Structures are given as C-alpha cells and as structure tokens.
Short mmCIF file of C-alpha atoms and ligand atoms in Angstrom, two decimals:
data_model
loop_
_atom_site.label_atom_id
_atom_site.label_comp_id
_atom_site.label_asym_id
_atom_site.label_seq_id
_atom_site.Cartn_x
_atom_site.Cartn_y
_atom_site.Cartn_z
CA UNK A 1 13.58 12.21 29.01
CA UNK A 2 9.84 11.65 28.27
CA UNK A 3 8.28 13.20 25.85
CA UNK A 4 4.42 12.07 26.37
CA UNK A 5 2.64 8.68 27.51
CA UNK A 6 3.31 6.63 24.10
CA UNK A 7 0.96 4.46 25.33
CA UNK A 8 -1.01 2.22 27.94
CA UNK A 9 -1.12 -1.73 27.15
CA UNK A 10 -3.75 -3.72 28.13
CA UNK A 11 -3.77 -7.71 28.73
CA UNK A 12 -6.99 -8.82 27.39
CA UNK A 13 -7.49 -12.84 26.57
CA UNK A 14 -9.57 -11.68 23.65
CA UNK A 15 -8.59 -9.13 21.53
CA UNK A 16 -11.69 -8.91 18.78
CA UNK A 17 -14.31 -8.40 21.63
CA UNK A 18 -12.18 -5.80 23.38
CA UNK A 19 -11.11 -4.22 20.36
CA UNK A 20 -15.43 -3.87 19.90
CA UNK A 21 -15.57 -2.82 23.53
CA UNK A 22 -13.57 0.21 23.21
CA UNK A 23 -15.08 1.05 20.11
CA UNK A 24 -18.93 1.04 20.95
CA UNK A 25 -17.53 2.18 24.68
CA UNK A 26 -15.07 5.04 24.22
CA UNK A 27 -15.57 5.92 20.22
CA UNK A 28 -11.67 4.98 20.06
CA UNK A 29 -10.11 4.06 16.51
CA UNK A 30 -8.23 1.30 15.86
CA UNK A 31 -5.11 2.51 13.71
CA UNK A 32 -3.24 -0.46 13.48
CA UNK A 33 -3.01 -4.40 13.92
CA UNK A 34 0.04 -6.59 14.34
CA UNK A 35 1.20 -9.94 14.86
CA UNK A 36 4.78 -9.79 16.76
CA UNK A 37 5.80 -13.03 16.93
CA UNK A 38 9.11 -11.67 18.61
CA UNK A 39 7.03 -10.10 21.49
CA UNK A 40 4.61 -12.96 21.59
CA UNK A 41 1.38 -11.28 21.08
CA UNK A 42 -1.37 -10.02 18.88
CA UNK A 43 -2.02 -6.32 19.12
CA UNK A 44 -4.28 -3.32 17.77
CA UNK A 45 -3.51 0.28 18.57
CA UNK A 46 -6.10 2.88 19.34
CA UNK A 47 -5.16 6.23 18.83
CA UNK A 48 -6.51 8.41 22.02
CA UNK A 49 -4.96 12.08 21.20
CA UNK A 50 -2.44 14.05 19.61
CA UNK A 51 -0.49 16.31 21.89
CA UNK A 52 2.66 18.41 21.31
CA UNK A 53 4.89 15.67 22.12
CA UNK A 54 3.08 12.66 19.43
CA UNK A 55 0.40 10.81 20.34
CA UNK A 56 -1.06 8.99 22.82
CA UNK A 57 -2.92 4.98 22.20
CA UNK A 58 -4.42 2.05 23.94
CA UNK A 59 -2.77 -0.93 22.90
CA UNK A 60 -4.71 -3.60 23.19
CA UNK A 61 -2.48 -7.37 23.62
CA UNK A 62 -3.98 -10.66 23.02
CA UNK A 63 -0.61 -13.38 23.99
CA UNK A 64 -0.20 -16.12 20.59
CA UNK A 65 0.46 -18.91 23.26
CA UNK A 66 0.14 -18.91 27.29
CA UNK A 67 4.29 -19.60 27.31
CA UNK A 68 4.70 -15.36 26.81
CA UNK A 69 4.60 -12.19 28.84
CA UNK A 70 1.07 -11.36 28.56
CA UNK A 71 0.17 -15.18 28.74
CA UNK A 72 2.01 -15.65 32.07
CA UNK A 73 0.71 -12.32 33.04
CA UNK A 74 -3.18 -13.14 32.60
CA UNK A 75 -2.72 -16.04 33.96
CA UNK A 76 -1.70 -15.03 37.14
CA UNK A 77 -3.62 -11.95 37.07
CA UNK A 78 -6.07 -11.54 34.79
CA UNK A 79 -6.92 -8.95 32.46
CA UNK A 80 -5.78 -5.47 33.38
CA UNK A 81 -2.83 -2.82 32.60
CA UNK A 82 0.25 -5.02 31.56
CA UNK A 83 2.33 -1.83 30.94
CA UNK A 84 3.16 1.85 30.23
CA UNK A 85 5.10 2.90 27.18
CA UNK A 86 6.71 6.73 27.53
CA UNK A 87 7.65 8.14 24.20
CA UNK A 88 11.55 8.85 24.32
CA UNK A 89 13.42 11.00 21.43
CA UNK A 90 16.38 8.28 21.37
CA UNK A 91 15.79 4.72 23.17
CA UNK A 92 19.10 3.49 23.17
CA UNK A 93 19.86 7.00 24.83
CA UNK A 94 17.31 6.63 27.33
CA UNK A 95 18.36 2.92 27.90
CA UNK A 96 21.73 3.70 28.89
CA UNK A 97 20.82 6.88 31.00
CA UNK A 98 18.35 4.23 32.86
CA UNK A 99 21.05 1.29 33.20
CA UNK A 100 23.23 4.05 34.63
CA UNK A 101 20.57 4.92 37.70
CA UNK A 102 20.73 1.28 38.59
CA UNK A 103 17.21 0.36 36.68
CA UNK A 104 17.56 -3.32 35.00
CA UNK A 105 16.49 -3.20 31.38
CA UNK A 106 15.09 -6.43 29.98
CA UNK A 107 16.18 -5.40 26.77
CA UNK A 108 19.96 -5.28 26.28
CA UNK A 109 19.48 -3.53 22.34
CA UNK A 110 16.48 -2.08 21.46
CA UNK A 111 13.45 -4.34 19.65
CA UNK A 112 10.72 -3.72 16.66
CA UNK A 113 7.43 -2.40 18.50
CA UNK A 114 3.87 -1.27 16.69
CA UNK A 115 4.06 0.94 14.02
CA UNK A 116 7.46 0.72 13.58
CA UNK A 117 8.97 1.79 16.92
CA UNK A 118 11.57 0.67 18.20
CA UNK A 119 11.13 -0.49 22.17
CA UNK A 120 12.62 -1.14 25.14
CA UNK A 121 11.63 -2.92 28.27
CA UNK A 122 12.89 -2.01 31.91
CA UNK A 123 12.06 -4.33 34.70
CA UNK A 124 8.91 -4.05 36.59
CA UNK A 125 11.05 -5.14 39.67
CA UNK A 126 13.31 -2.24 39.56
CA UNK A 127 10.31 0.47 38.90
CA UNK A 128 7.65 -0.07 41.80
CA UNK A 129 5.87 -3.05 40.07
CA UNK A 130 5.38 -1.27 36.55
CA UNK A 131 6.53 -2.83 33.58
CA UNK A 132 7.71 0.47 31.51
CA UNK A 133 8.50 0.80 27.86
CA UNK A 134 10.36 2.93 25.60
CA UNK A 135 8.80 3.31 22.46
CA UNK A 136 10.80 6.29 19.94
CA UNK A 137 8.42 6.32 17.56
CA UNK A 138 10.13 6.49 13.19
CA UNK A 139 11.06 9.87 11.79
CA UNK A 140 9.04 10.71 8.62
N1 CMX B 201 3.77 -5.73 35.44
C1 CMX B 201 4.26 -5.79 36.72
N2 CMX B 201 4.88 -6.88 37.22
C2 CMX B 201 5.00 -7.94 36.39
C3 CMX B 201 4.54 -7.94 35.07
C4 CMX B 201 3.90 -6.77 34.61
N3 CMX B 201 3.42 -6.70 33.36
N4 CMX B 201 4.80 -9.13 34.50
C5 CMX B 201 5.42 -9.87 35.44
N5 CMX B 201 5.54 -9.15 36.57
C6 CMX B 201 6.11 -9.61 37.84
C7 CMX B 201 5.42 -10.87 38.31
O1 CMX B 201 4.27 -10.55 39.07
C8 CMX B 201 6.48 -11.54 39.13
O2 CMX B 201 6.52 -10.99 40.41
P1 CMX B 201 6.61 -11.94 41.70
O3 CMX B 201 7.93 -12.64 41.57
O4 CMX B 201 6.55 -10.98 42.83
O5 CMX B 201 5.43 -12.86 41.60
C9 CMX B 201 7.77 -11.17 38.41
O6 CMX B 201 7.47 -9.99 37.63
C10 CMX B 201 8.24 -12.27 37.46
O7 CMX B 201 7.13 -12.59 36.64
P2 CMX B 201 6.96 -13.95 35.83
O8 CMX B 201 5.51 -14.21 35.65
O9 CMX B 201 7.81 -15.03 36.43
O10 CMX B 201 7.49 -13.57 34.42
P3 CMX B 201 8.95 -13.47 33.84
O11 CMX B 201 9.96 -13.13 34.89
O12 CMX B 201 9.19 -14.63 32.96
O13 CMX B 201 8.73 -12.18 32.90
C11 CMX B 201 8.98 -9.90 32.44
C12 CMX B 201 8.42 -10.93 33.43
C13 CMX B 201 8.53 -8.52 32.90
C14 CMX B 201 10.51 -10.01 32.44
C15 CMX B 201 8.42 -10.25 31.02
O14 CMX B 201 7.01 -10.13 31.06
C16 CMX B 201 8.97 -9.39 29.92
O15 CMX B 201 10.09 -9.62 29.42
N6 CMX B 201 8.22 -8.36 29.48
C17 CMX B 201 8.65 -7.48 28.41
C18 CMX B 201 8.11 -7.90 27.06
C19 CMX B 201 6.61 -7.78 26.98
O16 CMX B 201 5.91 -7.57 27.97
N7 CMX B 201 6.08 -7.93 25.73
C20 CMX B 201 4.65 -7.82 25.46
C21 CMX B 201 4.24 -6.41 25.06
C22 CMX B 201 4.79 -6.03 23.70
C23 CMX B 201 4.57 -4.56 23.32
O17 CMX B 201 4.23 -3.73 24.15
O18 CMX B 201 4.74 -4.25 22.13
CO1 CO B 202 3.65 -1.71 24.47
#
C-alpha cells in the first residue's frame, strides 16, 4: 500500500528560524512554501531524497492561530514530530482499505496537501499514537 515515506512533519512555533536551521544544519533545500488555510498552518517542504518510489521531505509546520492541529499540538507538547505522511498510489483507495481494518480516518474525502497532493488523515488514536497521512502525490 505504501510506496515510500512521503514525508515527516515537524511542529515548530517558528518556521523562518527552523527553515534556517535545517539549512545551515543538514544542507536541506527548501522546494516549496504554502499557506493552507484549510489545514491551518504555514509550511515549507525540504526535499531529503529521491528513491524509486518519489521522494522523500521534511515538512516543516508553523500553526496560523493556536485554535489548529499543530497549535493545540505545541501547546501541549512542544515542538517535535507532529506526523508521518506514506506516499500511496490512490488515497481514496488506501482510505477505504484502512476504514475497512477498523482504523478511523479523520478525513471522510480526501483534502489539498503541499505541492498539490491530495491527503488524508487517519487517527493517531487508532495507530499507536501516530498521526499518519496519505499524501498521492499529482501525475505529470
Ligand atoms: N500525534 C499523536 N497524537 C496526537 C496528535 C499528533 N500529532 N495530535 C493530537 N494527538 C492526541 C492528543 O495527545 C490527545 O490525546 P489524549 O486524549 O490522550 O491527550 C488526542 O490526540 C486528542 O488531541 P487534541 O489535542 O484534543 O486534538 P483534537 O482531538 O482536536 O485533534 C487530531 C487531534 C489528530 C484529530 C487533529 O490534530 C487533526 O485533525 N489532525 C489532522 C490535520 C492536521 O494535523 N493538519 C496539519 C498538517 C497538515 C499537513 O500535513 O499538510
Ligand atoms: Co503532512
């Protein structure tokens, strides 16, 4: 069902300084910035590798307002791994091969994600305390 890890997201409370971090740090590239006012946050991707099955990013989330996912989660928690995304070939596929194992998705139909991928959240509850994603990526 997975075809690589899409990509890792990261709650940060400020995205320019981390954004510089993993620059100067790691030598990463940022390949993309987004407001998604849908999903509450701003974001940059950080492309990481290419590998047979796509490739592979940081995504780096700053929440617009503490009322959000990432908001609530930092505040509780602090900065840290908010998620995992896993690259899927067909999301609503994978969503309803999921749902059918008993695994609650957040997401009833899927949303807009970076880069023009469309996403799906399952509950952290129902996967050992990891909020997963599916991200299928747009054909060229
Ligand atoms: N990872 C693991 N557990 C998490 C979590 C996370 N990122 N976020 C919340 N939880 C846990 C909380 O710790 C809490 O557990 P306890 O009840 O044991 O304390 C429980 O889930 C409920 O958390 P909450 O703070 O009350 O938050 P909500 O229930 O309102 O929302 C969730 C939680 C997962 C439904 C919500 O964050 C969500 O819908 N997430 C999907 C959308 C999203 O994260 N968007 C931002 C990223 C966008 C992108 O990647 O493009
Ligand atoms: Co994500």
């Amino acid at each position: 069902m997975f075809q690589r890890i899409d990509h890792v997201g990261i709650a940060c409370h400020n995205l320019e300084e981390k954004i510089e971090f993993y620059e100067s740090t790691f030598g990463l590239v940022v390949v993309s910035r987004e407001v998604n006012e849908e999903q509450g946050v701003r974001e940059a991707m950080l492309h990481v590798a290419d590998g047979d099955g796509g490739a592979s990013y940081i995504q780096l989330l700053e929440p617009l307002h503490p009322d959000t996912a990432v908001g609530k989660y930092l505040s509780k928690r602090g900065e840290g791994v908010h998620h995992i995304g896993y690259g899927v070939a067909d999301v609503a596929k994978a969503m309803a091969d999921i749902a059918a194992k008993g695994v609650r998705l957040i997401d009833e139909r899927p949303r807009h994600g970076s880069m023009g991928a469309s996403i799906a959240f399952l509950h952290p509850k129902d996967v050992g305390g990891v909020l997963t994603e599916l991200v299928e990526t747009p054909r060229h």
